[in-house]
mmCIF file of C-alpha atoms and ligand atoms in Angstrom:
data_model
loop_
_atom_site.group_PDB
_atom_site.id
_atom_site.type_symbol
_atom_site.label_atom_id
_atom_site.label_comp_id
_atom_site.label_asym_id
_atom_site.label_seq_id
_atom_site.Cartn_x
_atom_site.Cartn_y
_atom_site.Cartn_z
ATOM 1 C CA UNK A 1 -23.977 -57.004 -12.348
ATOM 2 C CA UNK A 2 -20.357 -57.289 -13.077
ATOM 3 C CA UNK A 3 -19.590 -53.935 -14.214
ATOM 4 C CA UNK A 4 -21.166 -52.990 -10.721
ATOM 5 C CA UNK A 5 -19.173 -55.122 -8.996
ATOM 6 C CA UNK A 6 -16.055 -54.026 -10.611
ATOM 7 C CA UNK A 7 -17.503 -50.720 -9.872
ATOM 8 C CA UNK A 8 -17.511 -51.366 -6.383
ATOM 9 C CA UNK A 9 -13.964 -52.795 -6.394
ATOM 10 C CA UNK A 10 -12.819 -49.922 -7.667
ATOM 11 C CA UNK A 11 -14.524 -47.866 -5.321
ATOM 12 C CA UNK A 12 -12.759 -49.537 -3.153
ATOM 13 C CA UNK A 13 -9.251 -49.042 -4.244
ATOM 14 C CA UNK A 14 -9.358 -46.281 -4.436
ATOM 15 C CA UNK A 15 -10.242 -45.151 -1.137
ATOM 16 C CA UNK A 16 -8.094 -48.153 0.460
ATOM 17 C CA UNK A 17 -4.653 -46.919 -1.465
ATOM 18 C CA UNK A 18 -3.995 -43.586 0.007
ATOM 19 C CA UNK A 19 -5.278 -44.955 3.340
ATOM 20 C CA UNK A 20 -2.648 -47.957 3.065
ATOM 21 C CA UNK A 21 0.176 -45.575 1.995
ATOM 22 C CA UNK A 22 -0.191 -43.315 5.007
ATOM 23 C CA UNK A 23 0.050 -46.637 7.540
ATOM 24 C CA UNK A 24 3.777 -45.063 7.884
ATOM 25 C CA UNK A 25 5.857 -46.475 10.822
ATOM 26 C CA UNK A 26 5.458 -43.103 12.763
ATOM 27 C CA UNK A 27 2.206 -40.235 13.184
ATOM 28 C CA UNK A 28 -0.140 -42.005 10.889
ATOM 29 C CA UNK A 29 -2.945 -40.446 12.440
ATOM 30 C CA UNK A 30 -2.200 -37.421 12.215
ATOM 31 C CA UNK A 31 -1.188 -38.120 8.572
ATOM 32 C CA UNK A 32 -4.962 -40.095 8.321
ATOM 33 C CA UNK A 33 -6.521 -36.854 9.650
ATOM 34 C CA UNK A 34 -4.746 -34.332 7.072
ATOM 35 C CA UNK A 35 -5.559 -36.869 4.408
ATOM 36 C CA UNK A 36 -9.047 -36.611 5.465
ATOM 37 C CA UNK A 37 -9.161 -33.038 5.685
ATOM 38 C CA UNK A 38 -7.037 -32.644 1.854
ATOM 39 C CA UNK A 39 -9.707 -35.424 0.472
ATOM 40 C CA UNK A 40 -12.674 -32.490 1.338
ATOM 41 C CA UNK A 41 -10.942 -29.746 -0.041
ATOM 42 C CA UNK A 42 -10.065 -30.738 -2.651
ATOM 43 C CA UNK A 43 -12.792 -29.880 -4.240
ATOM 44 C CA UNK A 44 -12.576 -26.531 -2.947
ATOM 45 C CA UNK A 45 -9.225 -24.866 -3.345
ATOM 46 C CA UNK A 46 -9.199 -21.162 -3.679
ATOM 47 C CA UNK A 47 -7.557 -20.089 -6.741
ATOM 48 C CA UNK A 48 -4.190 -18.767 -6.575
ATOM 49 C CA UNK A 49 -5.808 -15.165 -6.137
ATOM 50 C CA UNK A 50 -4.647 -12.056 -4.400
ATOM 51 C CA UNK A 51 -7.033 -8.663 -4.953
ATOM 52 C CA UNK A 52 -4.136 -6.966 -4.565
ATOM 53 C CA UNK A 53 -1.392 -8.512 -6.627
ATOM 54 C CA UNK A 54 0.080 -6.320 -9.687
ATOM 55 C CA UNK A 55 -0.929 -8.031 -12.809
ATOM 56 C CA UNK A 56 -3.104 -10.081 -11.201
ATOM 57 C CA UNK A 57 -5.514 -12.246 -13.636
ATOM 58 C CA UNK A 58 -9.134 -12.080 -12.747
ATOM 59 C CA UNK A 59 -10.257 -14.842 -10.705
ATOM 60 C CA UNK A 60 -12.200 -16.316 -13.265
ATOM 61 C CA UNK A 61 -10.278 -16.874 -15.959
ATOM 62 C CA UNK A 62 -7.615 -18.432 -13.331
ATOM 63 C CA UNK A 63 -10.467 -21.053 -13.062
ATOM 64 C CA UNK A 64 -11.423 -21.669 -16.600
ATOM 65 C CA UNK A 65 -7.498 -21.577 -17.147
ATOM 66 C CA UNK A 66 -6.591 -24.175 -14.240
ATOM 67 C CA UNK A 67 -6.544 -27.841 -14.203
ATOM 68 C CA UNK A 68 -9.282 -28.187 -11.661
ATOM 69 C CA UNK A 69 -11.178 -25.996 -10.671
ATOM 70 C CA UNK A 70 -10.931 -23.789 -7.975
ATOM 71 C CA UNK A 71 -12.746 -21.525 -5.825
ATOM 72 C CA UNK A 72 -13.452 -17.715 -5.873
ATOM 73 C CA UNK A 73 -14.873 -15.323 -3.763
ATOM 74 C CA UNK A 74 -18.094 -14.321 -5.050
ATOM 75 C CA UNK A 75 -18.364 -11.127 -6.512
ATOM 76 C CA UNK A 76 -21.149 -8.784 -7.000
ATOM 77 C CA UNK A 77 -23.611 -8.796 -9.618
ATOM 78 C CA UNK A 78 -21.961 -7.584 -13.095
ATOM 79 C CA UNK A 79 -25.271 -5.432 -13.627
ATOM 80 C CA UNK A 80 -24.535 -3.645 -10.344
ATOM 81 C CA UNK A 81 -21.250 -0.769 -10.881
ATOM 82 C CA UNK A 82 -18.181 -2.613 -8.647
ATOM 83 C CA UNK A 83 -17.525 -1.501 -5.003
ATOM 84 C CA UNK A 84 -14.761 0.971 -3.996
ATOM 85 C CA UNK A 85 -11.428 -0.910 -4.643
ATOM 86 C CA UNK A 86 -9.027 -0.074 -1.540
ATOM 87 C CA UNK A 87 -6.624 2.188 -1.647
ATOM 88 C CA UNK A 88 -3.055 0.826 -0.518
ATOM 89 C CA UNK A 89 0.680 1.838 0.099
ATOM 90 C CA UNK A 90 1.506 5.126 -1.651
ATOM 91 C CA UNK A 91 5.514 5.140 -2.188
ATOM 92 C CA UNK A 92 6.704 8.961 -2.682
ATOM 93 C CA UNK A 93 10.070 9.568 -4.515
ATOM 94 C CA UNK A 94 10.177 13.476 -3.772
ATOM 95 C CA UNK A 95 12.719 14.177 -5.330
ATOM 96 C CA UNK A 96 11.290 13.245 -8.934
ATOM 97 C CA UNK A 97 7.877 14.870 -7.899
ATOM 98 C CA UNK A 98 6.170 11.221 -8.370
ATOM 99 C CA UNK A 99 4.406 9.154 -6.721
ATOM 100 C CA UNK A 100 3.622 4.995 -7.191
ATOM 101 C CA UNK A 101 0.106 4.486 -6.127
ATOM 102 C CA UNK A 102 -0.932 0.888 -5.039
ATOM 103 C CA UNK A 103 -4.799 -0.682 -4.663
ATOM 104 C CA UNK A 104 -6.409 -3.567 -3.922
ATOM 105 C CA UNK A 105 -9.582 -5.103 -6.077
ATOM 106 C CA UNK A 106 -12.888 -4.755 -4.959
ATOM 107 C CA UNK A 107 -14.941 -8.309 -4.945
ATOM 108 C CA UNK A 108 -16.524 -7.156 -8.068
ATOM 109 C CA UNK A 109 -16.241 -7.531 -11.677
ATOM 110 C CA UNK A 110 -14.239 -4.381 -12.888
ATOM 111 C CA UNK A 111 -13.133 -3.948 -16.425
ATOM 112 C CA UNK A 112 -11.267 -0.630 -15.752
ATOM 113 C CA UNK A 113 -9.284 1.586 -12.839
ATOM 114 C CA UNK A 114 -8.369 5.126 -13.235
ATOM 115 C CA UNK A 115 -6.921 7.543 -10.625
ATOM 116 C CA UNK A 116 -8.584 10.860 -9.293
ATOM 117 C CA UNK A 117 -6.393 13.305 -7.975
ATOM 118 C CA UNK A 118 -7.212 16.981 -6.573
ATOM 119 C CA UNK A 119 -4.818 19.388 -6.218
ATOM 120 C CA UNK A 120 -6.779 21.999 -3.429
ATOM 121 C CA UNK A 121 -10.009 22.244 -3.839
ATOM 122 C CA UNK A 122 -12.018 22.261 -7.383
ATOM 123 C CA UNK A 123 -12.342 19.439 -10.063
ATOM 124 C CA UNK A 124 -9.862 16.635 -9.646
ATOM 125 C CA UNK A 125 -7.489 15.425 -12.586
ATOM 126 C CA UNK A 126 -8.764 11.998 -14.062
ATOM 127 C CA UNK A 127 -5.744 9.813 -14.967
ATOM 128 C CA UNK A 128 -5.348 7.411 -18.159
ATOM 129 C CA UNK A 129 -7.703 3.927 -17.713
ATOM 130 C CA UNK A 130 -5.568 0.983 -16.812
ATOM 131 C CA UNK A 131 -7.125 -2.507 -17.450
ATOM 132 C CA UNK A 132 -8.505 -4.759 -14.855
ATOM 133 C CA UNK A 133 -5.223 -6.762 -13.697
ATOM 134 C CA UNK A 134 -3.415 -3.228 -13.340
ATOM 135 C CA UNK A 135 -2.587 -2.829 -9.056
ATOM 136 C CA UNK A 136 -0.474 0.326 -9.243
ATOM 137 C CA UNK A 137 0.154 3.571 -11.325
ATOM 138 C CA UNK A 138 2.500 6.236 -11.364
ATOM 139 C CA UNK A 139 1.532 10.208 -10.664
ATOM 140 C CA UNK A 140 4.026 12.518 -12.410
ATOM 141 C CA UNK A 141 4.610 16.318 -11.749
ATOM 142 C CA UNK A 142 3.783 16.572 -8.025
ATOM 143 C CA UNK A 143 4.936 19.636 -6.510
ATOM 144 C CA UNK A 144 7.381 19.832 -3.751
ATOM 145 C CA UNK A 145 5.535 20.782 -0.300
ATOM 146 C CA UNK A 146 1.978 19.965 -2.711
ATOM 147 C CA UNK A 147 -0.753 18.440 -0.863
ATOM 148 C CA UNK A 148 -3.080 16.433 -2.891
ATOM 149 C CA UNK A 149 -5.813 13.786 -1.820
ATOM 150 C CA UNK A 150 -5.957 10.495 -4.357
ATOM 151 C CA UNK A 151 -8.523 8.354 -5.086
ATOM 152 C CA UNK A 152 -9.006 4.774 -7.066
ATOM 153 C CA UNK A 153 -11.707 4.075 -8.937
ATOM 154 C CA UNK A 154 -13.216 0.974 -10.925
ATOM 155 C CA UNK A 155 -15.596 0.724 -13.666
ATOM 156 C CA UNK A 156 -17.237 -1.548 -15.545
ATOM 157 C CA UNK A 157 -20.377 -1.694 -17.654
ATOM 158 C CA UNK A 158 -22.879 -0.697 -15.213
ATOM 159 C CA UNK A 159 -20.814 2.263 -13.677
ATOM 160 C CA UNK A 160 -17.770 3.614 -11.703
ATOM 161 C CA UNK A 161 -17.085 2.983 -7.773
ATOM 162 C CA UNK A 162 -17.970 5.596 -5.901
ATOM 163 C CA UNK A 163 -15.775 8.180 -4.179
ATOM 164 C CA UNK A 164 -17.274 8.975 -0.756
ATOM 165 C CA UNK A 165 -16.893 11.414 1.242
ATOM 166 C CA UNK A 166 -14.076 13.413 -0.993
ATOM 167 C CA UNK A 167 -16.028 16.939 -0.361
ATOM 168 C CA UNK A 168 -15.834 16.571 3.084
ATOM 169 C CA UNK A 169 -12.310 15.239 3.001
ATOM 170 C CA UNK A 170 -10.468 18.415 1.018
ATOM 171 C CA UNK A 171 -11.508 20.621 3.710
ATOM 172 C CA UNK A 172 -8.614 18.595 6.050
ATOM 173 C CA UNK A 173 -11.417 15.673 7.291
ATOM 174 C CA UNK A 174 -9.755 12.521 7.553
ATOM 175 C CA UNK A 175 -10.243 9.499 4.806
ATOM 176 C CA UNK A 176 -12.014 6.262 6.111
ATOM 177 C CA UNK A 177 -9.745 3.144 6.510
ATOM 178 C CA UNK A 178 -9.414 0.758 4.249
ATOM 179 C CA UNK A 179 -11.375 3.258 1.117
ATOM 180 C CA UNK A 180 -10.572 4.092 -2.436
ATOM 181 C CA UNK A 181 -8.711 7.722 -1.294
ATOM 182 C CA UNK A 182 -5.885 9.168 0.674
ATOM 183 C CA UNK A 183 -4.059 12.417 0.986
ATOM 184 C CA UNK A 184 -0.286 12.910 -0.303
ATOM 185 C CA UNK A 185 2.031 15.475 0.824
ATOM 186 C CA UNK A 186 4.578 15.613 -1.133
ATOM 187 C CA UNK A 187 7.520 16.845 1.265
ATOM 188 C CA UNK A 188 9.562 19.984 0.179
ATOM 189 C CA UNK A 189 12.476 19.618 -1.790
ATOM 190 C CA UNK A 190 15.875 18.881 -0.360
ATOM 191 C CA UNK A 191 17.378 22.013 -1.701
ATOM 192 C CA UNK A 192 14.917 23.976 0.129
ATOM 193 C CA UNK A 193 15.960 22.238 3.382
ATOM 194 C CA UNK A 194 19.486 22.300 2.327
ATOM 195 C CA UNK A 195 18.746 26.374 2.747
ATOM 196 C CA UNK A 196 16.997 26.522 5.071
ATOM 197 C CA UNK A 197 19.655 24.611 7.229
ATOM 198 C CA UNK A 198 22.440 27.040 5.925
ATOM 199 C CA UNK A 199 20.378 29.752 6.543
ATOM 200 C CA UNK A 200 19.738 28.973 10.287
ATOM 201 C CA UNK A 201 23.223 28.002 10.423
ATOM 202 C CA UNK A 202 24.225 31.354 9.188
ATOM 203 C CA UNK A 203 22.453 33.086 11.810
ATOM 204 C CA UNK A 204 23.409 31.432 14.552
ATOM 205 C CA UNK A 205 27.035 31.504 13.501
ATOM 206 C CA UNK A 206 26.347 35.260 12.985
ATOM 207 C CA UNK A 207 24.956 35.514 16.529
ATOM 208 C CA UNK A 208 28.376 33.474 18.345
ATOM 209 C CA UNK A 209 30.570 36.111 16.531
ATOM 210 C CA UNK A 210 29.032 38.664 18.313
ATOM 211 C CA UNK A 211 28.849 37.289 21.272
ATOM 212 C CA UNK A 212 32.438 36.330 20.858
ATOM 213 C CA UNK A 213 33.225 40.329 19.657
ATOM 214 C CA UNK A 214 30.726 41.533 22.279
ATOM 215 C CA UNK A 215 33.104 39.432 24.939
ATOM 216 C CA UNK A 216 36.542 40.703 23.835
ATOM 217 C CA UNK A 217 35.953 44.206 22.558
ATOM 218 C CA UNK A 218 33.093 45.678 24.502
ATOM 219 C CA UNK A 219 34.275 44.007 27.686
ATOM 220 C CA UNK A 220 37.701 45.367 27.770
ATOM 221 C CA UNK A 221 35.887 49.196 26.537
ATOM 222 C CA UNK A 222 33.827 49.264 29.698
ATOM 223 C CA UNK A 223 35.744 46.977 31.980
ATOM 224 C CA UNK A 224 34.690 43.988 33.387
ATOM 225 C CA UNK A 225 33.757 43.881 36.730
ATOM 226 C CA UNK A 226 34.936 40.554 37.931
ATOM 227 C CA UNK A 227 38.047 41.088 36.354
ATOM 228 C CA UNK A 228 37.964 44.715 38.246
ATOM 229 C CA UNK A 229 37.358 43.428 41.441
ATOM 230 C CA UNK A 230 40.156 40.508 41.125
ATOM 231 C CA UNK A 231 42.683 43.493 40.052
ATOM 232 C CA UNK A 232 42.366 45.291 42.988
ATOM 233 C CA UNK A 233 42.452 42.773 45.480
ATOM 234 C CA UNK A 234 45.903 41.674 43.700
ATOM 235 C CA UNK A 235 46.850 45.014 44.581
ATOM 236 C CA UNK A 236 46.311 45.147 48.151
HETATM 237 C C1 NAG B 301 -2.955 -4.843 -18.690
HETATM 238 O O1 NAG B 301 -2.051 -3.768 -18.589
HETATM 239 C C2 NAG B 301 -0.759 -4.177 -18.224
HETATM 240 C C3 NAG B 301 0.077 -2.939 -17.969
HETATM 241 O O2 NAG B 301 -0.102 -1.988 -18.951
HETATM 242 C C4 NAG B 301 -0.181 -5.071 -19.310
HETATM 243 O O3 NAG B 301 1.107 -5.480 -18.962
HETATM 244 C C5 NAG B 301 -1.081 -6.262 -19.480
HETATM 245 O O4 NAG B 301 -0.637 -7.055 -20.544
HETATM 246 C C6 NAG B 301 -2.510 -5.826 -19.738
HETATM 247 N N1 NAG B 301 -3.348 -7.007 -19.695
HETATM 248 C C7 NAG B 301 -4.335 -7.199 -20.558
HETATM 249 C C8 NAG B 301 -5.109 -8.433 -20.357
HETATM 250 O O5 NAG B 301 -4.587 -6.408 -21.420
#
């Protein structure tokens, strides 16, 4: 009876306390309604978790890790091979033929990604497996004025992610939003447009000369007839 009662005291307290605390001169209710709102989430944070986050630890060792727990999305079934992850920004540096390649997680349990890339048409280059907090890798070697199509794919025990619609794609169809693959053309290299610019400058500097030659030789050869006609009306 008494440990109930103390029980109930308790109880008590404890609810009365934060409610006392925000009876603050000004906007208590407002105050009293986020309180409210806080008090039934807190059971039900989601974890500090962003699918597509470099490095990012898998959601559920973040809650086994935390203090309290927190929420994550739910995933498919580990027996089932993960969804597609999607494929994100792809940052070209031309000039180094390379290429950072960024994804974002699917919502299913993934122990590996690796990258797929075909150069033209045929059997696409698989790249070295990067472990399951891994959001971006590097492609070497791409060829100035190349055009490649990329893809992302996870794996865990049950399988890979598929790759749709990549057949289709390489004959110049374009990718779904939002999928595991995209197409990269890597723009020509400067030098070529450096020469390509001189050379079109060359011409048409070629071409003003002569013009300009055309103007003052040939004209005075055969005479020009404005110049004619101006002449002899001096003379009159
Ligand atoms: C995953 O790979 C990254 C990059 O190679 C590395 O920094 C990280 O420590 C690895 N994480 C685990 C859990 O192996």
């Amino acid at each position: 009876m008494v440990t109930s009662t103390h029980l109930l005291w308790l109880l008590a307290v404890a609810c009365l306390v934060p409610r006392a605390q925000s009876l603050a001169p000004q906007g208590f209710e407002e105050e009293e309604e986020e309180d409210e709102t806080l008090r039934t989430r807190s059971s039900s944070v989601p974890c500090d978790y962003d699918h597509c986050r470099h490095l990012q630890v898998p959601c559920r060792e973040l809650q086994r890790a935390g203090p309290s727990a927190c929420l994550c999305s739910g995933l498919s079934s580990p027996d089932q091979p993960p969804d597609p992850p999607r494929l994100g920004e792809v940052r070209m540096v031309a000039e180094e033929g390379r290429a950072v390649v960024h994804w974002c997680a699917p919502f299913s349990p993934v122990h590996e990604y690796w990258l797929l890339l075909w150069e033209g048409r045929g059997a696409p280059q698989k790249g070295v497996p990067f472990n399951s907090t891994v959001r971006k890798a590097e492609l070497k070697a791409l060829q100035p004025g190349g055009a490649y199509v990329v893809c992302v794919v996870a794996a865990n025990e049950a399988g890979e992610s598929s790759v749709p619609g990549v057949e289709e794609s390489l004959e110049g169809a374009s990718f779904p939003a939002f999928g595991p693959c995209g197409r990269l053309a890597v723009p020509p290299r400067p030098q070529t447009l450096v020469h390509a610019a001189v050379g079109v400058g060359t011409a048409l500097a070629l071409l003003s000369c002569s013009a300009l030659v055309w103007h003052f030789c040939l004209r005075d050869r055969w005479g020009c007839p404005r110049r004619e006609a101006a002449r002899a009306a001096a003379g009159l």
